[in-house]
Short mmCIF file of C-alpha atoms in Angstrom, two decimals:
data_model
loop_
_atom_site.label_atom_id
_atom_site.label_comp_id
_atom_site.label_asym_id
_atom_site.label_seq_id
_atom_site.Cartn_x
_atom_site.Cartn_y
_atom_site.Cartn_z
CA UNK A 1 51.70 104.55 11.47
CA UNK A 2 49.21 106.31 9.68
CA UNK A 3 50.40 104.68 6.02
CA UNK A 4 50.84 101.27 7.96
CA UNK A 5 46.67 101.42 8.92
CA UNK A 6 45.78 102.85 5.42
CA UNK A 7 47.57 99.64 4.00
CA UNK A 8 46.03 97.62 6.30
CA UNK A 9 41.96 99.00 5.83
CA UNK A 10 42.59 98.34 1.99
CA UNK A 11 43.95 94.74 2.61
CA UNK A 12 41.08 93.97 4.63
CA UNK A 13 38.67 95.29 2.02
CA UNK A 14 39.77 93.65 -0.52
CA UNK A 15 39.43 90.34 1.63
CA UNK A 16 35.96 91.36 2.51
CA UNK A 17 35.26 92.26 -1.78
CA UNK A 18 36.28 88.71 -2.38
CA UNK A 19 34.37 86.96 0.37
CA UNK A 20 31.05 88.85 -1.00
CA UNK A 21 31.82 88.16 -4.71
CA UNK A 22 32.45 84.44 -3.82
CA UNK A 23 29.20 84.34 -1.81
CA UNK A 24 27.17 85.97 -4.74
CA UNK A 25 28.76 83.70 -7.39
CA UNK A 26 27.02 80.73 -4.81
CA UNK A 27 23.65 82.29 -5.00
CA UNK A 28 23.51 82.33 -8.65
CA UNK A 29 25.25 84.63 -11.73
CA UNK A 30 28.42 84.51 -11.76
CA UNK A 31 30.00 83.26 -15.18
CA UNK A 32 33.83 82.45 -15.23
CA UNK A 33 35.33 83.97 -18.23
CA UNK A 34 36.89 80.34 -19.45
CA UNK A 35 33.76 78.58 -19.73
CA UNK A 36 31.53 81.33 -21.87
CA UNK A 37 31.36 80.08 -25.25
CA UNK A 38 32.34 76.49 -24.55
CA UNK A 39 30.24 73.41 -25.48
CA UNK A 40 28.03 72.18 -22.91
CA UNK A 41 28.58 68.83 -24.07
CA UNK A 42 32.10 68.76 -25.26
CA UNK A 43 32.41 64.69 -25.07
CA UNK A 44 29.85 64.08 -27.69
CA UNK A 45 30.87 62.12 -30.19
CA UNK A 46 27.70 62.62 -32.42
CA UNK A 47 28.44 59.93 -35.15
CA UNK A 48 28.78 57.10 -32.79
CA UNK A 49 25.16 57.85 -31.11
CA UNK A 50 22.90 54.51 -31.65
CA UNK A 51 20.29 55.12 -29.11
CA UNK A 52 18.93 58.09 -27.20
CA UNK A 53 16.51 58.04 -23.55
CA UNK A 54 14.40 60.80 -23.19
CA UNK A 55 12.94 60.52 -19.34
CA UNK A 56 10.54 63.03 -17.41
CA UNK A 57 8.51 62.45 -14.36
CA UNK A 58 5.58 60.90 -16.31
CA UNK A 59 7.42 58.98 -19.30
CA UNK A 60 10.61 57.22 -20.63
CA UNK A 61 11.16 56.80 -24.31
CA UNK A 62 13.73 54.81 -26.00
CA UNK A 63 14.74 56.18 -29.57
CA UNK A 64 17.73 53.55 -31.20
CA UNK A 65 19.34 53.04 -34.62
CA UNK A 66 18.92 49.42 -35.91
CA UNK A 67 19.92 48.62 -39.36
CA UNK A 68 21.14 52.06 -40.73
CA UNK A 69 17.42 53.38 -39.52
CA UNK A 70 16.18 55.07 -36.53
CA UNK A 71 13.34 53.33 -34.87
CA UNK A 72 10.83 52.80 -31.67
CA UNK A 73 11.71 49.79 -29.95
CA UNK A 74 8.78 50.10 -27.53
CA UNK A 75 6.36 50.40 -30.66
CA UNK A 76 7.13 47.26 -32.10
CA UNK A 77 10.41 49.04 -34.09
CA UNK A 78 8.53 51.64 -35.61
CA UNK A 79 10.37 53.94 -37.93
CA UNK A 80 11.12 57.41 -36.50
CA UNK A 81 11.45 60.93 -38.35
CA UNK A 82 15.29 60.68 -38.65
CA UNK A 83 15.14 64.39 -39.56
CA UNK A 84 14.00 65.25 -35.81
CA UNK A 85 16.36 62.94 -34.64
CA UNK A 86 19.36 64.59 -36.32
CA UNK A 87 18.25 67.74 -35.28
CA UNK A 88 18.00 66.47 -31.58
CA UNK A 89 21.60 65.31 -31.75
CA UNK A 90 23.09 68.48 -33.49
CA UNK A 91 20.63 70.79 -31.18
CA UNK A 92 22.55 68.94 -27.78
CA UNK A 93 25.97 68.93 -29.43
CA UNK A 94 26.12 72.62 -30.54
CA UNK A 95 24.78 74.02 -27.30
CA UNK A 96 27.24 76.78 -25.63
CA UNK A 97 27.75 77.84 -22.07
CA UNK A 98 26.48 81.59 -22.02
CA UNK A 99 26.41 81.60 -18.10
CA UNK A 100 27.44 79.32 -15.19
CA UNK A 101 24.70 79.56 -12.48
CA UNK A 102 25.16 78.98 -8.88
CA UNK A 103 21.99 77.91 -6.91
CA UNK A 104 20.56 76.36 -4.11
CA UNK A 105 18.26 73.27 -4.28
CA UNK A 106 15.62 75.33 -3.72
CA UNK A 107 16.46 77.10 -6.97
CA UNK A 108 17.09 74.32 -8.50
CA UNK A 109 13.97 72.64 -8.00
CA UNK A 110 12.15 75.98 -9.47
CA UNK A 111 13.67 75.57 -12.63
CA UNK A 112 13.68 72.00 -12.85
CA UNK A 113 16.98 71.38 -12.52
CA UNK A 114 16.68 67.94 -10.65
CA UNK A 115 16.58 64.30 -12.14
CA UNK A 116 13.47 63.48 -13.05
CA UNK A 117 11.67 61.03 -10.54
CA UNK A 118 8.09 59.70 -10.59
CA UNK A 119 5.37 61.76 -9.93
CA UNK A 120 7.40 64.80 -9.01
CA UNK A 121 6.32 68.23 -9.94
CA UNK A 122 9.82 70.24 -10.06
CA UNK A 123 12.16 68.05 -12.10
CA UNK A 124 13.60 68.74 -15.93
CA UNK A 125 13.90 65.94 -18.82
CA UNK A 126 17.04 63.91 -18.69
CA UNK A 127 17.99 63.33 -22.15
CA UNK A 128 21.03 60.20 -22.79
CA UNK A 129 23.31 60.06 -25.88
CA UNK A 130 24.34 56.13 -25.73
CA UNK A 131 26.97 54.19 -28.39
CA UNK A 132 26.05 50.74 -29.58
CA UNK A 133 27.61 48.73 -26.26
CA UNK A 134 24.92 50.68 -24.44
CA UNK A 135 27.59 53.15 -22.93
CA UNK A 136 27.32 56.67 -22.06
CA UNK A 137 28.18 59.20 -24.30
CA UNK A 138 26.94 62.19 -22.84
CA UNK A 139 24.05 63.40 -20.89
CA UNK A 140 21.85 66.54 -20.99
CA UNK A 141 19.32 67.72 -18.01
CA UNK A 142 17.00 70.11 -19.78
CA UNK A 143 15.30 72.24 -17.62
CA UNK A 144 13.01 75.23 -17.53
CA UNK A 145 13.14 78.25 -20.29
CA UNK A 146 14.01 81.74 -19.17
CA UNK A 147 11.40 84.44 -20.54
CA UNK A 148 11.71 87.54 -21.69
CA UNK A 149 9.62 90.00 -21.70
CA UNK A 150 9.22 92.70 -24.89
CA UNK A 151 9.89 96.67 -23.59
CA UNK A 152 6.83 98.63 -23.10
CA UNK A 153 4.78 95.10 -23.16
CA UNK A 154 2.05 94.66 -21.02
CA UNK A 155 2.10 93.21 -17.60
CA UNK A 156 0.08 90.23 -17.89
CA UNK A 157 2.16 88.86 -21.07
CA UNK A 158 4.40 86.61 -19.74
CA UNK A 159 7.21 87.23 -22.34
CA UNK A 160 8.78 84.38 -24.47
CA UNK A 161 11.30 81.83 -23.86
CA UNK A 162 14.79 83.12 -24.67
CA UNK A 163 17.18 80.75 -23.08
CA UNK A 164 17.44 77.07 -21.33
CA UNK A 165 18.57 75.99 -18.16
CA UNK A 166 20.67 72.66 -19.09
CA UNK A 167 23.12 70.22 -17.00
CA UNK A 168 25.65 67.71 -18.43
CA UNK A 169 25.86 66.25 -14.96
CA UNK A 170 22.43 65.60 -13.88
CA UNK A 171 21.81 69.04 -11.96
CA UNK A 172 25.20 69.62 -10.20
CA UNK A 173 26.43 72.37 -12.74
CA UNK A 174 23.47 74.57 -14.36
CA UNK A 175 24.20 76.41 -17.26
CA UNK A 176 22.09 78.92 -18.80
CA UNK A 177 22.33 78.72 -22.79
CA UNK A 178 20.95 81.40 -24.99
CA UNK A 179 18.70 78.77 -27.24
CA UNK A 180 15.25 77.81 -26.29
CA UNK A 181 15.09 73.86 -26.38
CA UNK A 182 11.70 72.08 -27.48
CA UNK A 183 11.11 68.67 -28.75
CA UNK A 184 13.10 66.60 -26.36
CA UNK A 185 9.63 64.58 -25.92
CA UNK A 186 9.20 61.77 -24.33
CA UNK A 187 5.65 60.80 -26.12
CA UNK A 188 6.25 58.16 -28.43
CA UNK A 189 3.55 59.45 -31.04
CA UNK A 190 6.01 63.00 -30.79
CA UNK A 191 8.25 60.87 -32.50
CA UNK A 192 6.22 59.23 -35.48
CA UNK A 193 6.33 60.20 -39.21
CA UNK A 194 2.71 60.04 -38.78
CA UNK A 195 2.21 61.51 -42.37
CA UNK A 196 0.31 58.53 -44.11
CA UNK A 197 -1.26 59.67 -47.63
CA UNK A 198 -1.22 63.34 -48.81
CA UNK A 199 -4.01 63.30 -51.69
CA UNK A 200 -5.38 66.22 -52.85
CA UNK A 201 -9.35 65.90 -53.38
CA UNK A 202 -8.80 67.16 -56.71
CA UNK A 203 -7.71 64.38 -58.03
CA UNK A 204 -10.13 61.78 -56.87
CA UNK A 205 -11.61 60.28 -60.15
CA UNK A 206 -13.57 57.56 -58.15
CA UNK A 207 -14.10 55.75 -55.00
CA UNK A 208 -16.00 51.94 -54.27
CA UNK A 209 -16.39 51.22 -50.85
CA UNK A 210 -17.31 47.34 -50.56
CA UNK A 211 -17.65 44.73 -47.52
CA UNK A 212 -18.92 41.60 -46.51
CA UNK A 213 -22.22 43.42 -44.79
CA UNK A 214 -23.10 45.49 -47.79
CA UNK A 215 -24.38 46.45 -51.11
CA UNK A 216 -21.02 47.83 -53.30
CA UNK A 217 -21.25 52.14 -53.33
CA UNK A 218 -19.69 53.65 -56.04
CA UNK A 219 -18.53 56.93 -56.46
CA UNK A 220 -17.68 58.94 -59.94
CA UNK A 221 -16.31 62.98 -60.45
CA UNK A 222 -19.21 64.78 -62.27
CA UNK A 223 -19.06 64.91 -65.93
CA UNK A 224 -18.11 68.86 -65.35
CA UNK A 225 -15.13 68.00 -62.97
CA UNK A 226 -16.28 69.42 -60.02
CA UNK A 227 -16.16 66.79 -57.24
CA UNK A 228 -17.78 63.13 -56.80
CA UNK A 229 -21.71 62.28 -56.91
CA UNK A 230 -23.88 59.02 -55.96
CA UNK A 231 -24.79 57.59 -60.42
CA UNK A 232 -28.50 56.47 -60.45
CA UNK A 233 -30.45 58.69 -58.15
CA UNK A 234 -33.95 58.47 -58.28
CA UNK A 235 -36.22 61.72 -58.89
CA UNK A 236 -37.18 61.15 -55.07
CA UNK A 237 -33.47 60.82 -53.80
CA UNK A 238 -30.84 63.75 -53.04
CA UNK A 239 -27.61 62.67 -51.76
CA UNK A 240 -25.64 64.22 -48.59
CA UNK A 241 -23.18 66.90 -50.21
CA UNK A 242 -20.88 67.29 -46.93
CA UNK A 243 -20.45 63.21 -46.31
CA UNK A 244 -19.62 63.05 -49.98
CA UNK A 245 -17.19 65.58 -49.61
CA UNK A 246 -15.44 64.77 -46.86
CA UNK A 247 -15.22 60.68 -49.01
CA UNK A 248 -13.76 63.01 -51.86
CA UNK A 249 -10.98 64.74 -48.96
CA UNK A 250 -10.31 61.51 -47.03
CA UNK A 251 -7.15 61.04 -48.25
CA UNK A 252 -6.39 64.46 -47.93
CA UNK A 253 -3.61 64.73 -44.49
CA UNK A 254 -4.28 61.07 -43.48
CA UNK A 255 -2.33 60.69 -40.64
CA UNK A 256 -2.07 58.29 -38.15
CA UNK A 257 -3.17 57.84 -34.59
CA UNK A 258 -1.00 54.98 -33.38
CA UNK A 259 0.63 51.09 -35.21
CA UNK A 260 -0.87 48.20 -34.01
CA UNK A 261 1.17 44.88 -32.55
CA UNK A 262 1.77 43.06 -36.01
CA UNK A 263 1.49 40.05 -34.32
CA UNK A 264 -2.54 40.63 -34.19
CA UNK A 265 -3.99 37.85 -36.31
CA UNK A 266 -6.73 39.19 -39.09
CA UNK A 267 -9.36 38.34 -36.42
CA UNK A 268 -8.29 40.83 -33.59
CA UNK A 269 -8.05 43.58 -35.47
CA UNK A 270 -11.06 42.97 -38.18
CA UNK A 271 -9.44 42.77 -41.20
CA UNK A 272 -11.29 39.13 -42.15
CA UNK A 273 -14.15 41.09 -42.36
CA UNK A 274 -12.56 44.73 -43.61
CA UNK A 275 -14.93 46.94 -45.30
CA UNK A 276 -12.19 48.31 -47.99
CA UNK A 277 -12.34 51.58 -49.49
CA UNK A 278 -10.54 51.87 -52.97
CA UNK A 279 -9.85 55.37 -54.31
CA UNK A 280 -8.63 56.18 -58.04
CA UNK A 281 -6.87 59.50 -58.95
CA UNK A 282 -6.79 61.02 -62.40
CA UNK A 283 -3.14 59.41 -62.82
CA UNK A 284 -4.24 56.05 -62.31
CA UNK A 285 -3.10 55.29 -58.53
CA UNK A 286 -5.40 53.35 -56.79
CA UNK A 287 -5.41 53.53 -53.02
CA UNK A 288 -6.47 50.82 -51.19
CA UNK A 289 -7.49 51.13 -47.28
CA UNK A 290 -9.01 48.45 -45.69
CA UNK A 291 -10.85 49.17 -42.52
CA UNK A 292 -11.06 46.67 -39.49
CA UNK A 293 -12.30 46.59 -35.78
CA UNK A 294 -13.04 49.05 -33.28
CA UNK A 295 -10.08 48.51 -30.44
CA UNK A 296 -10.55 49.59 -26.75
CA UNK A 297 -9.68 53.49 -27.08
CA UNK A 298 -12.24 53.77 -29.91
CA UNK A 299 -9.63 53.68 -32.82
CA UNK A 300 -9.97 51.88 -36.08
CA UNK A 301 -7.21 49.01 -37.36
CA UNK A 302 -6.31 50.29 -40.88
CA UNK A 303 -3.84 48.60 -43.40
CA UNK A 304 -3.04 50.72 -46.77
CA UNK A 305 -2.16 49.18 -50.31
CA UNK A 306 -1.19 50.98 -53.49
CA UNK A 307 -1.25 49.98 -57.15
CA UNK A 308 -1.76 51.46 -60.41
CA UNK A 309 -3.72 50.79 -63.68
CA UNK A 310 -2.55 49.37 -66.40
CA UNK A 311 -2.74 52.68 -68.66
CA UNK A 312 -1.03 54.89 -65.78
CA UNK A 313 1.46 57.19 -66.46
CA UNK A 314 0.67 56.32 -70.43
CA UNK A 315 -0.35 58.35 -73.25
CA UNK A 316 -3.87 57.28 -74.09
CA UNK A 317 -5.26 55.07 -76.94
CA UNK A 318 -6.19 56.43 -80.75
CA UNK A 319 -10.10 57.38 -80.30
CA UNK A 320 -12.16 54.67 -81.64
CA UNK A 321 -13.32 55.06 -85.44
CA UNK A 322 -10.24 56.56 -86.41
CA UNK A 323 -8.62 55.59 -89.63
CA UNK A 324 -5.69 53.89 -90.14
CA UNK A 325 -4.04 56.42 -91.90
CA UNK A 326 -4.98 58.91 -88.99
CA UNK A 327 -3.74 56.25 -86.70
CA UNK A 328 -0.62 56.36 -88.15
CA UNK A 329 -0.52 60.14 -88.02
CA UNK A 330 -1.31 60.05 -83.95
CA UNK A 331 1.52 57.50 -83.46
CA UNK A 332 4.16 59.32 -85.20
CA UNK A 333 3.49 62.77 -83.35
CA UNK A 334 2.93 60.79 -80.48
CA UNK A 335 6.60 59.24 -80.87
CA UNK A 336 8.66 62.00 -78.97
CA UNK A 337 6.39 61.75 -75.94
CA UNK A 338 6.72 57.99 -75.72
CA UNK A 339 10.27 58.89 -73.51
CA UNK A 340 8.48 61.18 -71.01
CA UNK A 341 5.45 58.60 -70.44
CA UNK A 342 7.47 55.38 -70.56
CA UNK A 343 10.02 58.02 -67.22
CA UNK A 344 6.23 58.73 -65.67
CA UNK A 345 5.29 55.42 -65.28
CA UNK A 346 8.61 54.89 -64.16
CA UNK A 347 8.32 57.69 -61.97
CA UNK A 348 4.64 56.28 -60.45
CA UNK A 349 6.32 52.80 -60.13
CA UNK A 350 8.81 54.22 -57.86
CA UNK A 351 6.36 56.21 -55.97
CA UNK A 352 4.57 52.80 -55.07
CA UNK A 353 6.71 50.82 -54.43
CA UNK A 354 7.57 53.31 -51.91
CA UNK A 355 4.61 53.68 -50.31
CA UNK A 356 3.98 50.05 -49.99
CA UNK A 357 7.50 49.51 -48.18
CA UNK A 358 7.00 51.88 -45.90
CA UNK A 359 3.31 50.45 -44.82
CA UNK A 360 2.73 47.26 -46.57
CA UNK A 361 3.85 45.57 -43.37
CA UNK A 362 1.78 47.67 -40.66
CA UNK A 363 -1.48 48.04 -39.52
CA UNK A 364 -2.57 51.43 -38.38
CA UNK A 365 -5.01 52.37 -35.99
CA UNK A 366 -6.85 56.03 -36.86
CA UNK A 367 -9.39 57.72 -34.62
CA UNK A 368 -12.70 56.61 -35.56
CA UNK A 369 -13.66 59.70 -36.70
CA UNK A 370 -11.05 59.74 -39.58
CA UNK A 371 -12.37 56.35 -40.55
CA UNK A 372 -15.66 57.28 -40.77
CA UNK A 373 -15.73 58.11 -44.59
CA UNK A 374 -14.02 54.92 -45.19
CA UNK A 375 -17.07 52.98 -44.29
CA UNK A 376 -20.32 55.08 -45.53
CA UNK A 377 -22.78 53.12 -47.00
CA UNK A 378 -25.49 53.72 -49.66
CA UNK A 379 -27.95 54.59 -46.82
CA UNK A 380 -25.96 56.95 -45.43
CA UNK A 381 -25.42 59.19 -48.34
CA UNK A 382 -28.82 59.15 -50.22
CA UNK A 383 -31.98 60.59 -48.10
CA UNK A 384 -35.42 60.65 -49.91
CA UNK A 385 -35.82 64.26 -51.35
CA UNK A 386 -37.72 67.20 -49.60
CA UNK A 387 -40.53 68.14 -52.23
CA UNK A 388 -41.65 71.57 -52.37
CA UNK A 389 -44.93 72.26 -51.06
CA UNK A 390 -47.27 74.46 -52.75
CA UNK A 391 -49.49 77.18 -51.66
CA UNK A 392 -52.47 75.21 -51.19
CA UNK A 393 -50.44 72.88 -49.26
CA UNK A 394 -48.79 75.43 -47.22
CA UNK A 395 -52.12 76.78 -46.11
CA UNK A 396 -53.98 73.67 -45.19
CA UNK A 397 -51.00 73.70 -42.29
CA UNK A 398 -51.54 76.96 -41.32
CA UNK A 399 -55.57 76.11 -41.16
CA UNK A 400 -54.69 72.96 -38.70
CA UNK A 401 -52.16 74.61 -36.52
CA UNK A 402 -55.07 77.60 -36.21
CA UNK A 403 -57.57 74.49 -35.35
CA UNK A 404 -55.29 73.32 -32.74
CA UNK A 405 -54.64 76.53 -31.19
CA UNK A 406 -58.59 76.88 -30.56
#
């Protein structure tokens, strides 16, 4: 009797272990051996991926593959940074399970593991993998990060983002993945190679900055090299050092705020009346930016062009006043570097025609204040100089403020 109710206490422990394991694994933490390690989305067939949504609460976004190249349809078919685009795809198709969590809704809406719906506070970013027929190919709920917090650290730091609550099924199953996910952004201008013109200030030889409303203004480097100056001051005049500076650096990061609708005519976006800023570098590029109207948010319309000199890339000319005889000598040691100029203006070529494929056909709106040293005129770089008083000067002020004071 006793063994029988001994056998019987165990069997009805063991009923009442499962029962609390079971109700634990529904309140969150348990991970079933056979799905640690797997891919969260095992479907995804990552070649065959032509257009991706990216949805929150306050933005959709529609990334798709037309013509062998990734673009923005809603931006008038923009080119995108392929290189964050493959790393978006590989980043969703390598994720692994680390942990199956079971939660509530209530849990689930604290780390944003719900659909995202307008205006709501507690939902995750719905991200959708979709083939060229427009169908499915996989799905990924991202939701919020799990922190961690350093040993020993103090209270108030919050710790740093360790892991990612994601769903291939819109919320139902949560899995908690030891990567961190960022950049699955909805923003459109997130997604731009916004990079326009990268040119150091070093190697600004000149700028002209002409328009329909003005006298030309024309630039030069110093005869010792060191940055641009305003030719023909006066002995009254001084010009503004930081304006011409930042002229000298404006090509320096130029990057770019939004594209406008190409179908804008010249006369919405001010290019019939462009004041156009031309800058030439010590190799002989010549950068053209032409600078339009003011649109509603305060940006400028922008449109780039690129060209070269004649004598880019190309060794230079015998001196003048040479003989023939030293002409001769010049052109014969001259002869093994006629290869490497003749593959740098080949090389300068290439880098043009480049540029101008990639923004010939746009115009670009910039925030007004990266315009600005586009458009400087004369006036605004050359203030009448500050003479020096003298001493008797100096003290026929101090006599009239001490007149004033009685």
């Amino acid at each position: 009797m006793k063994r029988n109710s001994l056998l019987l206490l165990l069997i009805v422990a063991a009923v009442l272990a499962g029962a609390a394991v079971l109700k634990s694994s529904r309140k969150g933490g348990a991970m079933p051996a056979d799905a640690t390690g797997k891919p969260v989305l095992a479907s995804l067939a990552v070649n065959d991926v032509a257009s991706i949504e990216i949805s929150n609460a306050e933005n959709s976004l529609t990334l798709a593959r037309q013509n062998d190249q990734w673009v923005l349809p809603a931006r008038f078919g923009y080119p995108v940074d392929f290189g964050r685009i493959r790393d978006l795809i590989m980043k969703a198709s390598d994720l692994k399970i680390g942990q199956v969590m079971r939660m509530d809704d209530r849990q689930r809406a604290t780390l944003k593991m719900t659909a995202p719906t307008a205006g709501s506070t507690n939902s995750g970013t719905l991200v959708r993998f979709r083939d060229t027929s427009g169908k499915e190919l996989g799905g990924l709920l991202v939701g919020e990060s799990r922190k961690k917090r350093p040993d020993q650290s103090p209270a108030f730091f919050g710790g740093y983002p360790d892991g990612q609550y994601v769903s291939p099924d819109g919320g139902k199953t949560v899995y908690l993945v030891s990567e961190a996910l960022f950049g699955f952004s909805p923003s459109s201008r997130d997604w731009f190679d916004a990079e326009l013109l990268n040119i150091p200030s070093a190697e600004i030889q000149k700028v002209t900055i002409t328009g329909t409303d003005r006298d030309p203004l024309t630039l030069q480097r110093k005869t010792d090299g060191q940055g641009l100056e305003v030719p023909d001051l006066s002995r009254k005049e001084e010009s503004d050092e930081p304006l011409v500076s930042a002229i000298q650096s404006s090509l320096s990061f130029m990057r770019m705020d939004d594209v406008a609708d190409p179908s804008m005519d010249d006369a919405a976006t001010g290019m019939d009346k462009a004041i156009v800023f031309e800058a030439t570098t010590t190799k002989g590029e010549i950068y053209k930016i032409k600078v339009g109207a003011i649109d509603p948010a305060s940006n400028r319309y922008v449109r780039i062009e690129v060209a070269l000199t004649p004598e880019a890339g190309m060794p230079p000319p015998p001196s003048e006043g040479s003989s023939t005889n030293q002409a001769a000598i010049v052109a014969t040691n001259a002869a093994p570097d006629a290869t490497a100029a003749q593959s740098e203006r080949k090389a300068l070529d290439d880098k043009v025609a480049a540029l101008n494929q990639k923004m010939g056909k746009w115009t670009y709106l910039l925030a007004s204040y990266k315009a600005t040293p586009f458009t400087h005129s004369r006036k605004d770089l050359v203030h009448k100089k500050t003479e020096p008083k003298d001493e008797e000067q100096k003290q026929e002020e101090k006599d009239t403020k001490k007149r004033k004071k009685k």
